[in-house]
Amino acid sequence: MATEDDVKLEMLIDDDDDGWNATGSQPQYNSTGSLVFTDPYSSDDGRGNVSTDPSGAGTGQGQGRNLFFEDGVSRIDFVLAWEVPTKDSEDVQKAAKAREMFEANLLEEGLTLEYDKRDDEVHYVKIHAPWEVLTRYGEILKMKMPMKQTLVAEKIQKKYSKWEESVDLNPVKAVSQTLWNSIVNVKNIIKTPFNLDPDVMPKIKKQPTLTFSRDREYLFDIPAKKELFFTNPERSRIVDFILRRKAFGEDKQEAYTFGIKKMLNDGYYAAAFPLHEGHWKRGSKMNARKLLYDNWAYWRKFHKVQPLEYIRNYYGSKIGLYFAWLGFYTQMLVVPSIIGFIIFIYGVVVMKGSYPSKEICDESLNITMCPLCDYQCPYWKLNASCDDSQYSRMFDNNGTVFFAIFMSLWGTLFLEFWKRKQSVIQFNWDLVDFVKEEEPPRPEYLAKLANYPRMKVNPITGMKEPHLPFWRRRFPIYLLSYGFMLFTMCLAVGGVVGVIAYRVSVLASLQLLDRDQPKDNSTLEETKHVITNNAGIITTVTAACINLLLIMILNVIYSRVAVWLTDFECLRTQSDYDDSINIKLFSLQFVNYYSSIIYIAFFKGRLVGRPGAYNMAFGARQEECSAGGCLIELCIQLAIIMAGKQIIQNNVLEIALPKGIKFLKRMYRKKILKETAEQKAKLAAWEKDYELNEHTSLYHEYLEMVLQFGFLTIFVAAFPLGPLCCLLNNMIEIRFDALKFSTDLRRPLGERAADIGIWYQILYAISRLAIISNAFIIALTSDFIPRLVYVYYTNDKGTLEGYTNWTLSVFDTNDFEQDKRYPDLTVDTCRYRDFRNPPWDADKYEYSESHWHVLAARFAFVVVFENFVVVITSLIAWLIPDVPAKVKKQIRREAYIANEIVIKTEYEKARGQNLSDILLGNFMSRQKRKDQTNGSDVRKRGGDDGATKTTIEDEVSVSNI
C-alpha cells in the first residue's frame, strides 16, 4: 500500500564525508544524511573541474544541472526573476529602483548575487548564501543541526543501546517476547512487497541534534566541504528569511516597503523560488528529484511505502507532514475496507432470502398500493418494487449497524493514533520544540491599508503597522463576510430544491409511460415497461448526476467566493489568512457536497402525510421513499457524488487539465515559436524552473481529503463500500500529488510545520458529527428499528414473517378527493407505507400504537447509540496517550546526551586539553593508554551476572557532574 515510512528512521554515515566526487549513478549520502550524487549540482568531471555552462551540458555526456555561479563554487540557493518591460514608464522606473535598493540591502546583509540577463524577456538574479551568513542565521533561527559523533557521545550512547532499535511501542506487554517477535516477523514478511529497495533508498536514522551555535561549531558534524552541512531546504529557508525582512524603500522601518512578498505582490519581481536539484526524466543524471520521481511518483510504485524522510529532506517538513498524514490515513483505511467489503458481501447473500424481500416479491399476496401522484398515477402492485427492495436489503441489514458503530470508533482511533504518529514524526524531524517565527504583515494587507491613517507599533517587531479597531472596523467586516457566506450556502440548498422538483416531475412522467397503452410484445412497449418498473432507480441516478454537475459548478464559484471574502476581511498575517480561508472553503463545500445527501438521509419521506391528506410543497406532493426505503437512494446518491468528485475533480481537473495546458504550451513553443530541442536543452536550470507552475498552498489538497473523510464517516452506514473506494482513490491520489510536486511545480520553499494545523480540529468535529449522523441514519432512514420492534414486540414467533403487511396501512379509495382520485373504481382499498389506523377504526387514519412504539424505539436507539459510542471513544482517547512512552524517553535521552556532550567537552577545554584532541578522540585514547600503564584510574567491579567489567572512573553520568 501507498503509506508512509516506518517510524524507525536509520541514518547512513557515509565513510566519505566529502561525498562530492562520488562516482556512478547510485545515490550517495554524506555524514549529515543528505543525498549527494556524482553530478547533482554541477558538471563536475570528478577532478574538480566544474563546467559553468548554465545548461549543464559541459563537455561530457549526461551531465547534471549546473546549480552554481559562474565561478563553479558558489551554490545557487535562491532565484529572483522579473519580466523585462517593453515600454518605459514611471512605474517601470519605480520598480527598477525598488529592485536596486532591495538587492543592495541583500549585498549589505552578506549575500552574493549574480545576474543572468541573456534573455530579452525575463531577467534573473541568482542568490548565494556564504558560510558566514548561513551560520549567523542558523543561530538566529535556532536550527537543530547534527552533532559530531565523538567517542564521548558514543560512550554515553552505549548505556542506551537497547533503545536504538525503534521508537515503536510494544502494545502487548503481557505477551511473551517470543510471541511478540513472531508477530513482528510475520508483519515484516507481509510488508516486504510494499517496502522500497533498501539499496536504492536506505532508511535514515535520526542523529542527535543540538541548536546551532557559532561559538560551539566544534560540536557539530561539519564535513570537509562546509557547503554540505546545511541542506538545500535549510539554505533556501535562510535566504527566504532574509528576503522577507529586507526593505526596498528608503525608510527601512516602513512596513509598506518591506519584504519579497510585497515586491511580488506589487509586480517588482515575477517569481522567487529555490531550484530543483536536477531533472526527473529518464536518462537524466541521478539527483534527489529524480530519485523521488523514480521511487515515489512513478505510477509503478503506487503500492510502495512513501520515502517520508527523503520527501522531508527535499520539500521540507510542512509538505512532508501532508504526505505523512495522507499515507497514514490511507493505511488506516485498510481494515474498514475489508470489513465494509465483508458487510457488502453479506448483504448480497441475504438480500433475496429475507422475509421482507420475499413478501414484497410474492405476487400471490396481490397487494395494491396507492397512487404515487394525484389523479394521473394509477394504482400499482407492491411486487413491482421487488428489485428495488432487494437492492435496499443489500445495504439495509444488521451488518450495517455493526459497521456504523465500528466506523464511529474508527474515526476516533484514527485521530488518536495520528497524534501518536505525529509525535514520533516531530521527534524524528526535530519539531518537538518548534516555535513558529513571528510573521510579517501580508503584502495585500499593507497594500489595502496604504492610506489608512491609524498606525500602531507592533510590540514584537517594533515596526509601525496599520491597525484596525475590532468593534469599529473588523466586526462589521466579519459580519458582512460571514453573512454573505451564509447567503451563498443558500445557493446549494436552492440547487437541492431544484433537483427535488426534477425528481418529482420525472418520476411521475416515467410512471405514466405505459398508461392506457395497448399491450403488445414490441420492443418499444417492453422498454416502456422496464422503465416504468424501474422509474425510482432511474430518477435517483439521473438526479444524482445532475446534482453532481451543480456541485462541480458551485465548487468553482465557492472557491472564488472564499478567496474574495477572506481578502475582504483584510487579515494581517498569512497564517490568519490560511486558517480563515480553510474554514470558509470547508464550510461552503460541506453544504455544497452534503446538502442533497442530508436531505435524502433525514428529510425525504418524513412529512409526506397520507393518501387523501398529503402535505403539499410548491403545489405538489412531497417526495416519498420507495417500497424498499430511502436507504438505497441515499446509497446511490452518495456513491455517485463521492465517485464523481474523486474521478472528475481530483483526477480530471487536477491531473488531466494541467497536463493538457502543458501540452498546448509545448506545442505553441514548438510549432509557433519554432523552438528546437537544442534550444530547449541550452536553457539554464532557473529558466526551466521559471516555466513551471508555482506552488501556493496545501489547503486544496487537505480540503479534498477532509471532505472525503466526511463522506466516509458521516454517511458510512449507507455505503459500506465507501472505505474501499477511498482506499483505492488515495493510493492513486498519493502518486498524482507526488507526480505534481516532482514534475509540474517549482520547488516549494522548505517550510517547517509541527502539525497539520486547523485541519485536525475540523477532522475531530467531523468525527463527532459522524456519531450523531450514523445514529439518525440507522434510526430514521433504515428499517432496522421497525424490524427490531416487530421481531421482539409485535410478532410472537420472533421472526420477520408478516413484516411487510405490518408496515403497510390501509386506505379506503372512496376517501380520495374527487379531483385527485385516479379514475379506477374497481379498487376499493389501497396500501401505503405508514403506521396508521385503518378506515374502519374509530380514529381512522390517525397514528397507530405501532407508530408510537417505533418512534420511541428510534429515539431510544439514538440516545443509546450516541452515549455508547461517545463513552467508548472518550475512553479510547483517554487510554491512548498522545505521545508514546518510548518517544518521551527518547526526547529526554537526546536532551541528556546533548547536555552531557556539551558539558564534557567544555570541561575538557577548561582543563586545557586541545580541542582537536577532544573531538578526534585522541584524548580518550591517551587516557586509556595511561590507565593501562599506571592503573590508577581503573577499577574492577562485578556485573549483575557475576562477570567482571572494566570501567573508567571519569565516565560521564549525572552522578559525577
mmCIF file of C-alpha atoms in Angstrom, residues 1 12 108 237 373 392 409 471 562 601 718 740 764 803 818 897 923 945:
data_model
loop_
_atom_site.group_PDB
_atom_site.id
_atom_site.type_symbol
_atom_site.label_atom_id
_atom_site.label_comp_id
_atom_site.label_asym_id
_atom_site.label_seq_id
_atom_site.Cartn_x
_atom_site.Cartn_y
_atom_site.Cartn_z
ATOM 1 C CA MET A 1 0.000 0.000 0.000
ATOM 2 C CA LEU A 12 23.573 6.239 6.954
ATOM 3 C CA GLU A 108 24.850 44.546 2.619
ATOM 4 C CA ARG A 237 14.824 28.793 4.186
ATOM 5 C CA CYS A 373 -49.256 11.082 -7.687
ATOM 6 C CA SER A 392 -32.159 -1.944 -0.463
ATOM 7 C CA LEU A 409 -14.918 4.104 16.796
ATOM 8 C CA TRP A 471 -15.529 46.706 17.007
ATOM 9 C CA ALA A 562 -13.975 32.005 -0.240
ATOM 10 C CA ALA A 601 -30.996 10.808 4.772
ATOM 11 C CA ALA A 718 -25.487 3.880 3.816
ATOM 12 C CA LYS A 740 2.576 17.061 -9.474
ATOM 13 C CA TYR A 764 -12.280 15.998 15.087
ATOM 14 C CA TYR A 803 -43.356 -7.772 8.484
ATOM 15 C CA GLN A 818 -62.700 13.561 -6.496
ATOM 16 C CA ILE A 897 23.079 13.268 25.625
ATOM 17 C CA PHE A 923 42.406 12.379 24.420
ATOM 18 C CA ASP A 945 25.640 -11.655 36.011
#
